[in-house]
Coordinates of C-alpha atoms in Angstrom, one line a residue:
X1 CA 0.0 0.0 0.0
X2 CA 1.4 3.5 -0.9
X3 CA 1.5 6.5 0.9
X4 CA -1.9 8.1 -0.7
X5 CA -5.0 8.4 0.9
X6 CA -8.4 9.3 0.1
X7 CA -9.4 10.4 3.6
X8 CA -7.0 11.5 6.5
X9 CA -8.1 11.8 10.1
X10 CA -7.1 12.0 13.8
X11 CA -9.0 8.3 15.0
X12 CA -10.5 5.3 12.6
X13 CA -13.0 3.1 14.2
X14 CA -13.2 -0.1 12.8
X15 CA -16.9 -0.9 13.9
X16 CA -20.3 1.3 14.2
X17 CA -21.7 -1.2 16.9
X18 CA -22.0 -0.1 20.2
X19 CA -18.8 -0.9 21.6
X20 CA -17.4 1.6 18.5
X21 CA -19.8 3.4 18.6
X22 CA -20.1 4.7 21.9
X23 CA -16.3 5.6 21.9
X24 CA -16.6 7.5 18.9
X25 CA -19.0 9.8 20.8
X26 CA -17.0 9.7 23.9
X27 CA -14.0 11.2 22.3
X28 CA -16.1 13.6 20.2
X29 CA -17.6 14.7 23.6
X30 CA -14.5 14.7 25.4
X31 CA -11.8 15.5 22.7
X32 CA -13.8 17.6 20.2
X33 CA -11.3 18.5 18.0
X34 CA -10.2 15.2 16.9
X35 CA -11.5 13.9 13.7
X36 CA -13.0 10.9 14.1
X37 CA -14.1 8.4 11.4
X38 CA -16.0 5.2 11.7
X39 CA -16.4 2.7 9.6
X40 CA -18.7 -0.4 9.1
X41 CA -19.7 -2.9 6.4
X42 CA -23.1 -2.9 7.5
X43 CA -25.7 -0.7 6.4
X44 CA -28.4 -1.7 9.4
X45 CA -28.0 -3.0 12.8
X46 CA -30.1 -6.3 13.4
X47 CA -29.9 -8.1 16.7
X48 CA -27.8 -10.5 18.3
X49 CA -27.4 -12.4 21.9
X50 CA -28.9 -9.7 23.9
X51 CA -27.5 -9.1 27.7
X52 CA -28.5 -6.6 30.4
X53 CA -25.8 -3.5 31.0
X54 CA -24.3 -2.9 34.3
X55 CA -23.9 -0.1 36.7
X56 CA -20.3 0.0 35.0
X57 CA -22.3 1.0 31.4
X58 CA -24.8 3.2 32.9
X59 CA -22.2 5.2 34.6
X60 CA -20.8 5.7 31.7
X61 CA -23.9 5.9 29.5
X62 CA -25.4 8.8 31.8
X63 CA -22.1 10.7 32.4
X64 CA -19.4 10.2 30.0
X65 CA -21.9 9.7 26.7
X66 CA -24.8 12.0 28.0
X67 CA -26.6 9.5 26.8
X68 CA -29.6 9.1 29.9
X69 CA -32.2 11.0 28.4
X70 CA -32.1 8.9 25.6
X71 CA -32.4 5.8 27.3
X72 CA -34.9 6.7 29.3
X73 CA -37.0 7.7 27.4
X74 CA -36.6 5.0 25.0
X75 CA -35.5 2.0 26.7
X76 CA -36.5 0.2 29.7
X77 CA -34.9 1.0 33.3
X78 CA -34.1 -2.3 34.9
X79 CA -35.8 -3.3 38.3
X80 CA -32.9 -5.3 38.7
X81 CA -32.0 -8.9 38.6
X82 CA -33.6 -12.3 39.6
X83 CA -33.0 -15.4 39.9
X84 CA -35.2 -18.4 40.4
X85 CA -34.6 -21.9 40.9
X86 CA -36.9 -24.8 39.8
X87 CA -37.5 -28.8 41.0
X88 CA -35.3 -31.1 39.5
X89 CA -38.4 -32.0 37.3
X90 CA -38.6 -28.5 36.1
X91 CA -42.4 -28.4 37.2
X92 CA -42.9 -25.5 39.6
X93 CA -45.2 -22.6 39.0
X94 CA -42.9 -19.4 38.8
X95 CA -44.6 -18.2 42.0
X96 CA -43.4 -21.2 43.9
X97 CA -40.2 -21.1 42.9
X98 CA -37.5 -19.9 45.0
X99 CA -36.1 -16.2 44.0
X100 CA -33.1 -14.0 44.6
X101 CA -34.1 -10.2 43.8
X102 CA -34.5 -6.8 45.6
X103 CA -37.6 -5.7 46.6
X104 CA -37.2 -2.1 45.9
X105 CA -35.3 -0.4 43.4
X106 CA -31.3 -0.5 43.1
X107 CA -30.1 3.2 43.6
X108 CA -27.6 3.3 40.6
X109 CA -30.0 2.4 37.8
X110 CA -29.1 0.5 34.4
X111 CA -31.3 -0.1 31.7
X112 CA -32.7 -2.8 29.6
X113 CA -31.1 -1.9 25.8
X114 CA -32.7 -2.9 22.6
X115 CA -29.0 -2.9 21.0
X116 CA -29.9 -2.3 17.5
X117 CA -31.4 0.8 18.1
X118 CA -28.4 2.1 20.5
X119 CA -26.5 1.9 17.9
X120 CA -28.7 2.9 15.4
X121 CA -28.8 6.2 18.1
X122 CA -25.1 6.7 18.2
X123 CA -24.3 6.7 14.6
X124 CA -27.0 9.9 14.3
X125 CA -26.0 11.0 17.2
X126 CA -22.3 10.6 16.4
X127 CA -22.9 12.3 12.7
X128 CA -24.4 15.5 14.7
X129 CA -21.5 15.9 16.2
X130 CA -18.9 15.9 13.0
X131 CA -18.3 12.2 13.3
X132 CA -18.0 10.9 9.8
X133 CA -19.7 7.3 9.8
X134 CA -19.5 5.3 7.0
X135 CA -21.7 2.7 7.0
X136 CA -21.8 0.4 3.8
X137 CA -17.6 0.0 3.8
X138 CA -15.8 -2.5 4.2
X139 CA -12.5 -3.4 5.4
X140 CA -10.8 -6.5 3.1
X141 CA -8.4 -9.0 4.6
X142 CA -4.7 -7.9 4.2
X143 CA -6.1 -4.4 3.8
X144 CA -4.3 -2.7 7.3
X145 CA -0.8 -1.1 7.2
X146 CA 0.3 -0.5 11.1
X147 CA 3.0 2.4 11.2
X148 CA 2.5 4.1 14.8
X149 CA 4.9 6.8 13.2
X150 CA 3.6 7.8 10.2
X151 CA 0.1 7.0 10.4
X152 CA -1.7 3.5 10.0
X153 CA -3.2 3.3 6.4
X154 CA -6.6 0.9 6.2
X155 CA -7.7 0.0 2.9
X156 CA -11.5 0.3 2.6
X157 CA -14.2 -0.6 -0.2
X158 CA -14.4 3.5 0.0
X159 CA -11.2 4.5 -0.2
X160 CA -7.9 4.4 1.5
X161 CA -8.4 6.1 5.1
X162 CA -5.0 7.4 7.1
X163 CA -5.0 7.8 10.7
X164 CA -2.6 8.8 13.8
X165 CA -4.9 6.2 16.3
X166 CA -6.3 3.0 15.0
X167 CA -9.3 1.3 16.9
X168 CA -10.8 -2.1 16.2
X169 CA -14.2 -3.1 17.3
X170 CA -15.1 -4.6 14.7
X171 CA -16.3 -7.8 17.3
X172 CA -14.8 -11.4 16.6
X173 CA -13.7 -10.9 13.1
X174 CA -11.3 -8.2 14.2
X175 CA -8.9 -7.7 11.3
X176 CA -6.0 -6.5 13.5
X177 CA -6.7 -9.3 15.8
X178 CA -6.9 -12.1 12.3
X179 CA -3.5 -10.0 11.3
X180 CA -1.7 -10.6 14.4
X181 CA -3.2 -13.8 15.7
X182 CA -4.0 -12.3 19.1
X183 CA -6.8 -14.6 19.7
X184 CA -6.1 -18.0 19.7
X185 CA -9.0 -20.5 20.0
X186 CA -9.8 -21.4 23.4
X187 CA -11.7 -24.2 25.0
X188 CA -10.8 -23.7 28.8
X189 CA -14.6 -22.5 29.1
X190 CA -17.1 -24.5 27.0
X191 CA -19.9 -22.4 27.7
X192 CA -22.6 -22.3 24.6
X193 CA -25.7 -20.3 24.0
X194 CA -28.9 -20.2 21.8
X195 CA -31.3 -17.5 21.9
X196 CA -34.0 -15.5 20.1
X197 CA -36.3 -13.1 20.3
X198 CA -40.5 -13.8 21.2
X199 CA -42.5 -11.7 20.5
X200 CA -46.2 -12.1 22.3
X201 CA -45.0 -13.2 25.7
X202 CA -46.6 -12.4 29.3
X203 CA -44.9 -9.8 31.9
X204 CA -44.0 -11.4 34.8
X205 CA -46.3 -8.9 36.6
X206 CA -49.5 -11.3 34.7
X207 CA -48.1 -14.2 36.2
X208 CA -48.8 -15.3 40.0
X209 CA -50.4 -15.0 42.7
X210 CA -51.6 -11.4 43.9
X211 CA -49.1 -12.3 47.5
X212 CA -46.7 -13.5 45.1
X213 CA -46.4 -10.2 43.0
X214 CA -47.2 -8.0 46.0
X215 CA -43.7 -9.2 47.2
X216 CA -41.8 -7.0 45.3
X217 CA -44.3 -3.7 45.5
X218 CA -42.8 -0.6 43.6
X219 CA -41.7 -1.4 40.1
X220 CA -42.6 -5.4 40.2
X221 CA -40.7 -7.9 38.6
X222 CA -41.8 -7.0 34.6
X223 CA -38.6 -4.7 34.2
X224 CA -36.2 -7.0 36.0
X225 CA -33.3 -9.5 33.9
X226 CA -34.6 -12.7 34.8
X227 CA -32.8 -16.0 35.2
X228 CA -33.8 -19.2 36.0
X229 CA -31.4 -21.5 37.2
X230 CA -30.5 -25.2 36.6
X231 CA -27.8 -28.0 37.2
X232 CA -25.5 -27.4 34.1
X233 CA -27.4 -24.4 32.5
X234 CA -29.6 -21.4 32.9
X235 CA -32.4 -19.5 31.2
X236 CA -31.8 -15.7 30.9
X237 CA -34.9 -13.4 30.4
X238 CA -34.7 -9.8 29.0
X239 CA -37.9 -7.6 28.2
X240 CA -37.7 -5.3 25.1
X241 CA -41.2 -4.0 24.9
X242 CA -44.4 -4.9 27.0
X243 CA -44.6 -8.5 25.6
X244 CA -41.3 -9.0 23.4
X245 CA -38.6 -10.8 25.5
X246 CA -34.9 -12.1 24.2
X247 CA -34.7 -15.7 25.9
X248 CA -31.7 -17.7 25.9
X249 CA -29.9 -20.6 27.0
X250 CA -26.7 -20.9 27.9
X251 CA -24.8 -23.6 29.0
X252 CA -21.6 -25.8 29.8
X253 CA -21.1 -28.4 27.4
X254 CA -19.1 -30.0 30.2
X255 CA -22.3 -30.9 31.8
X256 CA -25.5 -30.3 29.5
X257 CA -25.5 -30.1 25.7
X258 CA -29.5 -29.3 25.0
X259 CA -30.5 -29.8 21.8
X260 CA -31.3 -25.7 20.2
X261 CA -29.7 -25.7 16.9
X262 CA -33.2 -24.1 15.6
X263 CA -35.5 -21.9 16.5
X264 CA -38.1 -24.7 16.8
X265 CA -35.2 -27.0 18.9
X266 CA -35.3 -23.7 20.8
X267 CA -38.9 -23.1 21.6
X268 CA -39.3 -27.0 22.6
X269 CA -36.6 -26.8 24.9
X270 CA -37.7 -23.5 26.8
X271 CA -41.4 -25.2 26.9
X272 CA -40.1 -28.0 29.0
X273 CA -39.5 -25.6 31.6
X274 CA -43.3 -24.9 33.5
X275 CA -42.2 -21.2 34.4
X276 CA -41.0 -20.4 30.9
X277 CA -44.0 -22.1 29.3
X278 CA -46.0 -19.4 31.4
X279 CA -44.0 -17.0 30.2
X280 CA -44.3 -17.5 26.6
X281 CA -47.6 -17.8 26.3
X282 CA -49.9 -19.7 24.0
X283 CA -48.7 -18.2 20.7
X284 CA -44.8 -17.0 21.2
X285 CA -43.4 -15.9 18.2
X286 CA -39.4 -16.6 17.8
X287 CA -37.3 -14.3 15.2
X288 CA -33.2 -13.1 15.5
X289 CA -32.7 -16.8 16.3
X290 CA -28.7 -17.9 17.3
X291 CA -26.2 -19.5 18.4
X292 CA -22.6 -19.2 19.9
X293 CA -20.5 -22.6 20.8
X294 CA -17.9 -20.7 23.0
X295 CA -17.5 -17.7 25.6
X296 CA -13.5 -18.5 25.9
X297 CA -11.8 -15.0 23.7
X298 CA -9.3 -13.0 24.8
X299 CA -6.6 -11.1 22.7
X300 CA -3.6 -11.0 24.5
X301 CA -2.8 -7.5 23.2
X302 CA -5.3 -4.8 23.1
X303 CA -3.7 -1.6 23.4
X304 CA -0.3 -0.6 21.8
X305 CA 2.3 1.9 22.1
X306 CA 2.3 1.8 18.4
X307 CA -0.9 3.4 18.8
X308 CA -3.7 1.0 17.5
X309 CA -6.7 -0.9 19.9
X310 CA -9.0 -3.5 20.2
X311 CA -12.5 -3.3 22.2
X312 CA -15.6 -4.8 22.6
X313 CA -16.0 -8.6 21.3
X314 CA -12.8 -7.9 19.1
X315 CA -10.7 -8.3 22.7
X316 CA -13.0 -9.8 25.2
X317 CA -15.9 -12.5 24.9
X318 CA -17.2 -13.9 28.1
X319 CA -20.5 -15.6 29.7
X320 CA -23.1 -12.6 29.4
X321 CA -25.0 -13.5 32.8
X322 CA -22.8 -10.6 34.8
X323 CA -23.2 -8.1 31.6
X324 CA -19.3 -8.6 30.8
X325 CA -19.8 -7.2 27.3
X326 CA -20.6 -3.9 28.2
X327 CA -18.4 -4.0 31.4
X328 CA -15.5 -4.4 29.1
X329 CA -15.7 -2.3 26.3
X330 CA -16.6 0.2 29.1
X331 CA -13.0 0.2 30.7
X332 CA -11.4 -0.4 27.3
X333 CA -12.9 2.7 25.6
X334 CA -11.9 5.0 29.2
X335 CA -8.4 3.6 28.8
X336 CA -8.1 4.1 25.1
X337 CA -9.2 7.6 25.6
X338 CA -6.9 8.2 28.2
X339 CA -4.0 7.1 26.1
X340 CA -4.9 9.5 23.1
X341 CA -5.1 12.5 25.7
X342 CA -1.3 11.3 26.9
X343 CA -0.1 11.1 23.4
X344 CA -1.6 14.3 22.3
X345 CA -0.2 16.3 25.5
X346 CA 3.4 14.8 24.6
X347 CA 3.9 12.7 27.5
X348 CA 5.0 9.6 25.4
X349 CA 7.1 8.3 28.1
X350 CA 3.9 7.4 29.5
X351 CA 2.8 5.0 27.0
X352 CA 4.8 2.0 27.6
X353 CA 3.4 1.7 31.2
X354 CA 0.1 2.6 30.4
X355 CA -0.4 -0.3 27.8
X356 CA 1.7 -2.5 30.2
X357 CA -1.1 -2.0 33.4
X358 CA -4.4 -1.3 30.7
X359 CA -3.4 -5.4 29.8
X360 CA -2.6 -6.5 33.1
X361 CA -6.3 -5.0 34.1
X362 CA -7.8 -7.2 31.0
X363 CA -6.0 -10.2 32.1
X364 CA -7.2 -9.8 35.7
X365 CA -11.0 -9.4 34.3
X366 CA -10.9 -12.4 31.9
X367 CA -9.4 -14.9 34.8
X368 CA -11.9 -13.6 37.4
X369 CA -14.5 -14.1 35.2
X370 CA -13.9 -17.6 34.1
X371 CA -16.1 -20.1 35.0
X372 CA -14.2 -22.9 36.9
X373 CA -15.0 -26.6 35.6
X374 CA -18.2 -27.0 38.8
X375 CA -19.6 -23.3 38.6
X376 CA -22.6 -24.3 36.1
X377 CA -23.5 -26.9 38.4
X378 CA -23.9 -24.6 41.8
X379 CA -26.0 -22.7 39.6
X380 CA -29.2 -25.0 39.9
X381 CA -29.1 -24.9 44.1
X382 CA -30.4 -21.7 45.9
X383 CA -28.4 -22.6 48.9
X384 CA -25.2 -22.9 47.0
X385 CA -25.6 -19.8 44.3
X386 CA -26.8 -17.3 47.2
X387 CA -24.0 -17.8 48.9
X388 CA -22.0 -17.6 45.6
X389 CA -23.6 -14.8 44.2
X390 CA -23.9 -13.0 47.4
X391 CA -19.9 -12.9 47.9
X392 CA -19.4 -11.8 44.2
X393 CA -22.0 -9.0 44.9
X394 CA -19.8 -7.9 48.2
X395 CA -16.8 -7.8 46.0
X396 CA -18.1 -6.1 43.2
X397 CA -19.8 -3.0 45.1
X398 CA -16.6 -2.9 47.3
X399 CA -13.9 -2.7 44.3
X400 CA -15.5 -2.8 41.1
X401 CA -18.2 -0.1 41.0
X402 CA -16.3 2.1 42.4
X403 CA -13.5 1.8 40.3
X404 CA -15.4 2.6 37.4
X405 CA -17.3 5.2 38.9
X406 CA -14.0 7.0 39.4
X407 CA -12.9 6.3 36.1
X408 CA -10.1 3.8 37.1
X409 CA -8.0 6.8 38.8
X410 CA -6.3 4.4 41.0
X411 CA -5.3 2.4 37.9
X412 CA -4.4 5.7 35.7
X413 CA -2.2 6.9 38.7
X414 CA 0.0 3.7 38.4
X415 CA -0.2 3.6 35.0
X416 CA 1.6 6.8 34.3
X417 CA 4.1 6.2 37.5
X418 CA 5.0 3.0 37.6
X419 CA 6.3 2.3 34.2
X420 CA 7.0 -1.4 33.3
X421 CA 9.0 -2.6 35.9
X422 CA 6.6 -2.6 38.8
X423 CA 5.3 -5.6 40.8
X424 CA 2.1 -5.0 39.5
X425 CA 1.2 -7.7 37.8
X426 CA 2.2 -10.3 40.7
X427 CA 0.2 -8.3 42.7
X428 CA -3.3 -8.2 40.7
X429 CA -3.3 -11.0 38.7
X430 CA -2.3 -13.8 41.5
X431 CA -3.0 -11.1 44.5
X432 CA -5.1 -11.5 47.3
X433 CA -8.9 -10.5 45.6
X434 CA -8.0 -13.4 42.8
X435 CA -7.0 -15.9 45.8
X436 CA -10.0 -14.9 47.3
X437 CA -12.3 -15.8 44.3
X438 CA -10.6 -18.6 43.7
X439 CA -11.1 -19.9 47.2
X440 CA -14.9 -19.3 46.6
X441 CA -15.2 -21.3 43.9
X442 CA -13.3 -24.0 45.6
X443 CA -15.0 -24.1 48.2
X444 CA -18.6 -23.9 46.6
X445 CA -18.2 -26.6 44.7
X446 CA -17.0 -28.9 48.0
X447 CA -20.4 -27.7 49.3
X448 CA -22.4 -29.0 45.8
X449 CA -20.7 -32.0 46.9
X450 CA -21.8 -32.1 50.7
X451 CA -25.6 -31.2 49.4
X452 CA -25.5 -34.4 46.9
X453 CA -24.2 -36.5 49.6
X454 CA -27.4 -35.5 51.9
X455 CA -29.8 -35.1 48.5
X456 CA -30.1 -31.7 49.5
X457 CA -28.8 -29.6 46.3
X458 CA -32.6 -28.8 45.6
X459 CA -33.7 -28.8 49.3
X460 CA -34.4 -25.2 48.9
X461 CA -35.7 -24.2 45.6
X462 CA -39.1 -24.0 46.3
X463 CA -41.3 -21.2 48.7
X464 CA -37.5 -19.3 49.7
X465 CA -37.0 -15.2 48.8
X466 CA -33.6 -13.7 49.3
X467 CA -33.9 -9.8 49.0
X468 CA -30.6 -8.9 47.4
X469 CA -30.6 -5.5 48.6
X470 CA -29.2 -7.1 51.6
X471 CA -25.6 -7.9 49.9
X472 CA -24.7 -4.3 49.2
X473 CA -26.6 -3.1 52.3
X474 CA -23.9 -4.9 54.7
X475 CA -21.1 -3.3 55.3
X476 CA -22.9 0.3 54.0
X477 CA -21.2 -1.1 50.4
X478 CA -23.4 1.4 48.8
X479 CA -22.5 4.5 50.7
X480 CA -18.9 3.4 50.1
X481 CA -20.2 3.3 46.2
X482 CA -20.6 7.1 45.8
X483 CA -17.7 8.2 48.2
X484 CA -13.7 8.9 47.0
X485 CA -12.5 5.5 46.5
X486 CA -10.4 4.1 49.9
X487 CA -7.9 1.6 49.1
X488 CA -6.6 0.7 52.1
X489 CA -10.7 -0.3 53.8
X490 CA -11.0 -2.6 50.7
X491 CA -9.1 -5.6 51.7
X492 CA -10.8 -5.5 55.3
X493 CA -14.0 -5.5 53.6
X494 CA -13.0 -8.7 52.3
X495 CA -12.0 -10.5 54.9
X496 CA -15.6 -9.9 56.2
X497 CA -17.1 -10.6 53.3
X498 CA -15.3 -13.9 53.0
X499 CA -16.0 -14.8 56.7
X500 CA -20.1 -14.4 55.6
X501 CA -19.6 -16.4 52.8
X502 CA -18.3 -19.5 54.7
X503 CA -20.5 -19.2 57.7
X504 CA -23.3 -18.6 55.7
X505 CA -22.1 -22.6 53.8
X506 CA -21.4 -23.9 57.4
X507 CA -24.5 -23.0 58.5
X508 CA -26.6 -24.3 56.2
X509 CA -25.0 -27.8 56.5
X510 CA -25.7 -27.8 60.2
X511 CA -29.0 -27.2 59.4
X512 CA -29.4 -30.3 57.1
X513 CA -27.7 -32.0 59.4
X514 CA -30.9 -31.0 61.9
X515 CA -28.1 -29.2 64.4
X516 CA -28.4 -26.4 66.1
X517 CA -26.0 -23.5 64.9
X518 CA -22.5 -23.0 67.5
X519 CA -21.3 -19.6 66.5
X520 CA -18.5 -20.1 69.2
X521 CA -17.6 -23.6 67.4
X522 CA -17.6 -22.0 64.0
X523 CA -15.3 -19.3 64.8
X524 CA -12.7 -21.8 66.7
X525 CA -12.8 -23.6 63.4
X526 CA -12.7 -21.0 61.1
X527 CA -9.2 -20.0 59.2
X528 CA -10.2 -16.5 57.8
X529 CA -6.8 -16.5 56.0
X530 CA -8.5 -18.0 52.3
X531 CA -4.8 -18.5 51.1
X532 CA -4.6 -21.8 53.4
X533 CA -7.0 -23.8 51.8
X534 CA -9.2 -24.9 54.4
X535 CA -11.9 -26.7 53.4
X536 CA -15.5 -26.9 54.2
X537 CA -15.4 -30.2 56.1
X538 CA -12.6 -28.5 58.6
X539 CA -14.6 -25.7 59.4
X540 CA -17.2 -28.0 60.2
X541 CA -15.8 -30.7 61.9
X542 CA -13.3 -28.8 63.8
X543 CA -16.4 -27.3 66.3
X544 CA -16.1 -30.6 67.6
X545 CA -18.5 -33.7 65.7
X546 CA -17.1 -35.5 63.0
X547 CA -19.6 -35.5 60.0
X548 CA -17.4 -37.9 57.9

């Protein structure tokens, strides 16, 4: 490729969806002189596997993208999310089954997108503002020249495009990612997924008993992500409209392998589930059918000193139940930003440590998010998910919300001071949060195996309601939320999160076990140290019975 081009300018997206998308207005809101182009082969935006957004997108949606009267008005706010657990025979009534949801409203909202038309939004929006986006164009294979120097030179069916930054988000056919084999296929995590959209479905607020929706009195359950949960696999719910719903499956082909490789397979499947039936009502109508064998991507580079970038599904693909799709391209598009603002103020020296902490932060997402060979399974058991889910809902208000709410400052601070030589990655990627993860998982899956011994993994799935408020109420995670982030309480926080987490296991095994609860017994047993392994059957056979 020569040295002409038809079009020069500052930053080239590769990719109108919304990961692209929503940077190219980011920059153009925060960096308004920059010229930003963005291009995309498609000329329309049709749907695909559908997941809720996070507090970590909403954040950035309402503050960094100005984008909340939009949504509001034209998506759905989310009454959170539930989770319900069913028999073994998958028979119960919805309003029998056991649930894990907040009875009132969460205080940082997040919203319910119809993706097509978010990006359908963001290229107008992104036009108003002197983005060109050129939709219709596509980028060949073998058509990218990488100079970080001199300027990268793409090759597009409209012309040859120069530009000083280079981003990719072009999703899993990433051309920079194809060009530099950045994402090898991986199989650690078998997790598959069908899904479509049905339109004619009931609200949840139709279904039930008047006690049974009374239960959850301001907003109800209609606006809420639902999943339901099962040995292997679970059943996600999103509303789009008043009686349109994307439903899915996803599951580990280690364990389940459900036949869905049609809409039709699809539809039978979900109707051999009595809640879901109810759901769908008597005439569902399934369109935007897929499918997706694996969760496991990760490129190993996504940011470079030579001034290029991957984000969204071009870097990161990984199980949608925690919204990780929008969770990542959210940090990746800050960071990316952040790096342009360095460049352009001349403090290249910066650069090398900045890519060097950006990856170790990507690295530390994809592990933590992993599923570990037994995690499907717990999923099917109230008793051993709330625990589970509770723990990760401790951890996540007391480090990751509000690290995003702050914009990663903590991050960006040793980013630009450490360099490359710093003990960083040591410290996150095997440090004390990952141990602690890693210990939960562990040890959740010795209590799946404690329940089967006793027949007691579905002992609790019917009549039971967990208000989820509860998890980020302890410990007043949420007023920590919207204060100045405070390094040094985060690690105690922890420790008592963890110490909930395995009484809360002990506990309930005493219970099946028809003995009373010894608080003095647990605590003489209990190791709060995670990094020493102890297992489930110590803690509870230490406070003085053997249960072997």
């Amino acid at each position: 490729m020569g040295d002409e081009a038809d079009l020069d300018c500052d930053v080239l997206i590769i990719g109108a969806g919304i990961a692209g998308g929503s940077l190219a207005r980011q920059l153009s809101l925060e960096q308004p002189d920059l010229d930003v182009v963005v291009v995309d082969r498609a000329t329309e935006f049709r749907p695909g596997m559908d997941e809720p957004s996070g507090e970590e997108f909403s954040n950035y949606a309402n503050r960094v993208l100005r984008l909340g009267p939009y949504l509001r008005k034209h998506h759905l706010v989310s009454s959170g999310l539930r989770y319900f657990f069913d028999s073994p025979d998958r028979d119960l009534p919805i309003d029998r089954m056991s649930e894990i949801g907040g009875r009132t409203p969460h205080p940082i909202p997040t919203y319910l997108i119809d993706r097509p038309a978010v990006e359908r939004a963001l290229c107008e929006l992104n036009r108003g503002r002197g983005v060109r986006v050129l939709l219709g164009t596509e980028v060949p294979d073998d058509a990218i020249s990488l100079d970080g120097e001199r300027g990268h030179r793409v090759r597009t069916t409209g012309g040859t495009i120069r530009c000083r930054w280079l981003v990719d988000a072009a999703g899993e056919e990433s051309p920079i990612a194809r060009m530099l084999e950045l994402a090898p296929e991986d199989d650690r995590n078998p997790i598959g997924a069908a899904w479509a959209r049905f339109d004619g479905c009931l609200s949840l607020d139709e279904l039930g008993s008047k006690p049974w929706r009374g239960r959850v009195p301001h907003w109800g359950r209609g606006a809420s992500t639902a999943y339901f949960m099962y040995r292997g696999y679970w059943i996600w719910l999103i509303p789009l409209t008043e009686s349109q719903y994307s439903i899915g499956v996803t599951f580990d082909r280690r364990h389940v392998s459900p036949p869905v490789a049609s809409a039709e397979e699809l539809l039978d499947f979900l109707r051999g589930h009595r809640a879901i039936a109810q759901v769908l009502g008597p005439q569902p109508r399934p369109e935007a059918f897929g499918t997706r064998r694996s969760f496991s991507r990760f490129a190993q580079e996504q940011f470079s000193v030579q001034r290029w970038f991957l984000t969204g599904s071009a870097g990161t693909v990984l199980d949608p139940m925690f919204a990780a799709s929008s969770w990542m391209f959210t940090e990746n598009n800050k960071l990316i930003g952040e790096f342009i603002k360095s460049d352009r103020a001349g403090r290249t020296h910066e650069l090398p440590g900045m890519v060097h902490h950006f990856h170790i932060r990507m690295r530390s997402r994809f592990k933590k998010l992993l599923n570990s060979p037994g995690h499907y399974l717990s999923r099917g058991s109230f008793d051993a998910w709330s625990a589970w889910f509770a723990l990760r809902q401790r951890v996540y208000y007391n480090r990751i919300v509000p690290d995003a709410l702050e914009d990663h400052r903590i991050l960006l601070h040793f980013s630009r001071t450490h360099g490359t030589d710093c003990e960083c990655d040591e410290q996150v990627l095997a440090g004390k949060l990952a141990r602690l993860l890693e210990s939960a998982d562990r040890l959740t899956e010795e209590f799946v195996g404690l329940l089967d011994r006793q027949d007691g993994f579905h002992a609790r799935n019917q009549g039971m309601f967990l208000d989820s408020r509860s998890f980020d109420q302890d410990e007043a995670l949420l007023g920590k939320v919207f204060g100045r982030r405070d390094w040094t309480a985060e690690v105690p926080a922890d420790e008592r999160t963890y110490e909930i987490f395995c009484r809360t296991l002990v506990h309930r095994l005493t219970e099946l076990a028809g003995e009373p609860w010894d608080e003095d017994a647990f605590r003489s047993a209990f190791d709060p140290d995670w990094d020493n392994r102890q297992s489930l059957a110590d803690m509870y056979t230490r406070g003085g019975t053997d249960h072997d």
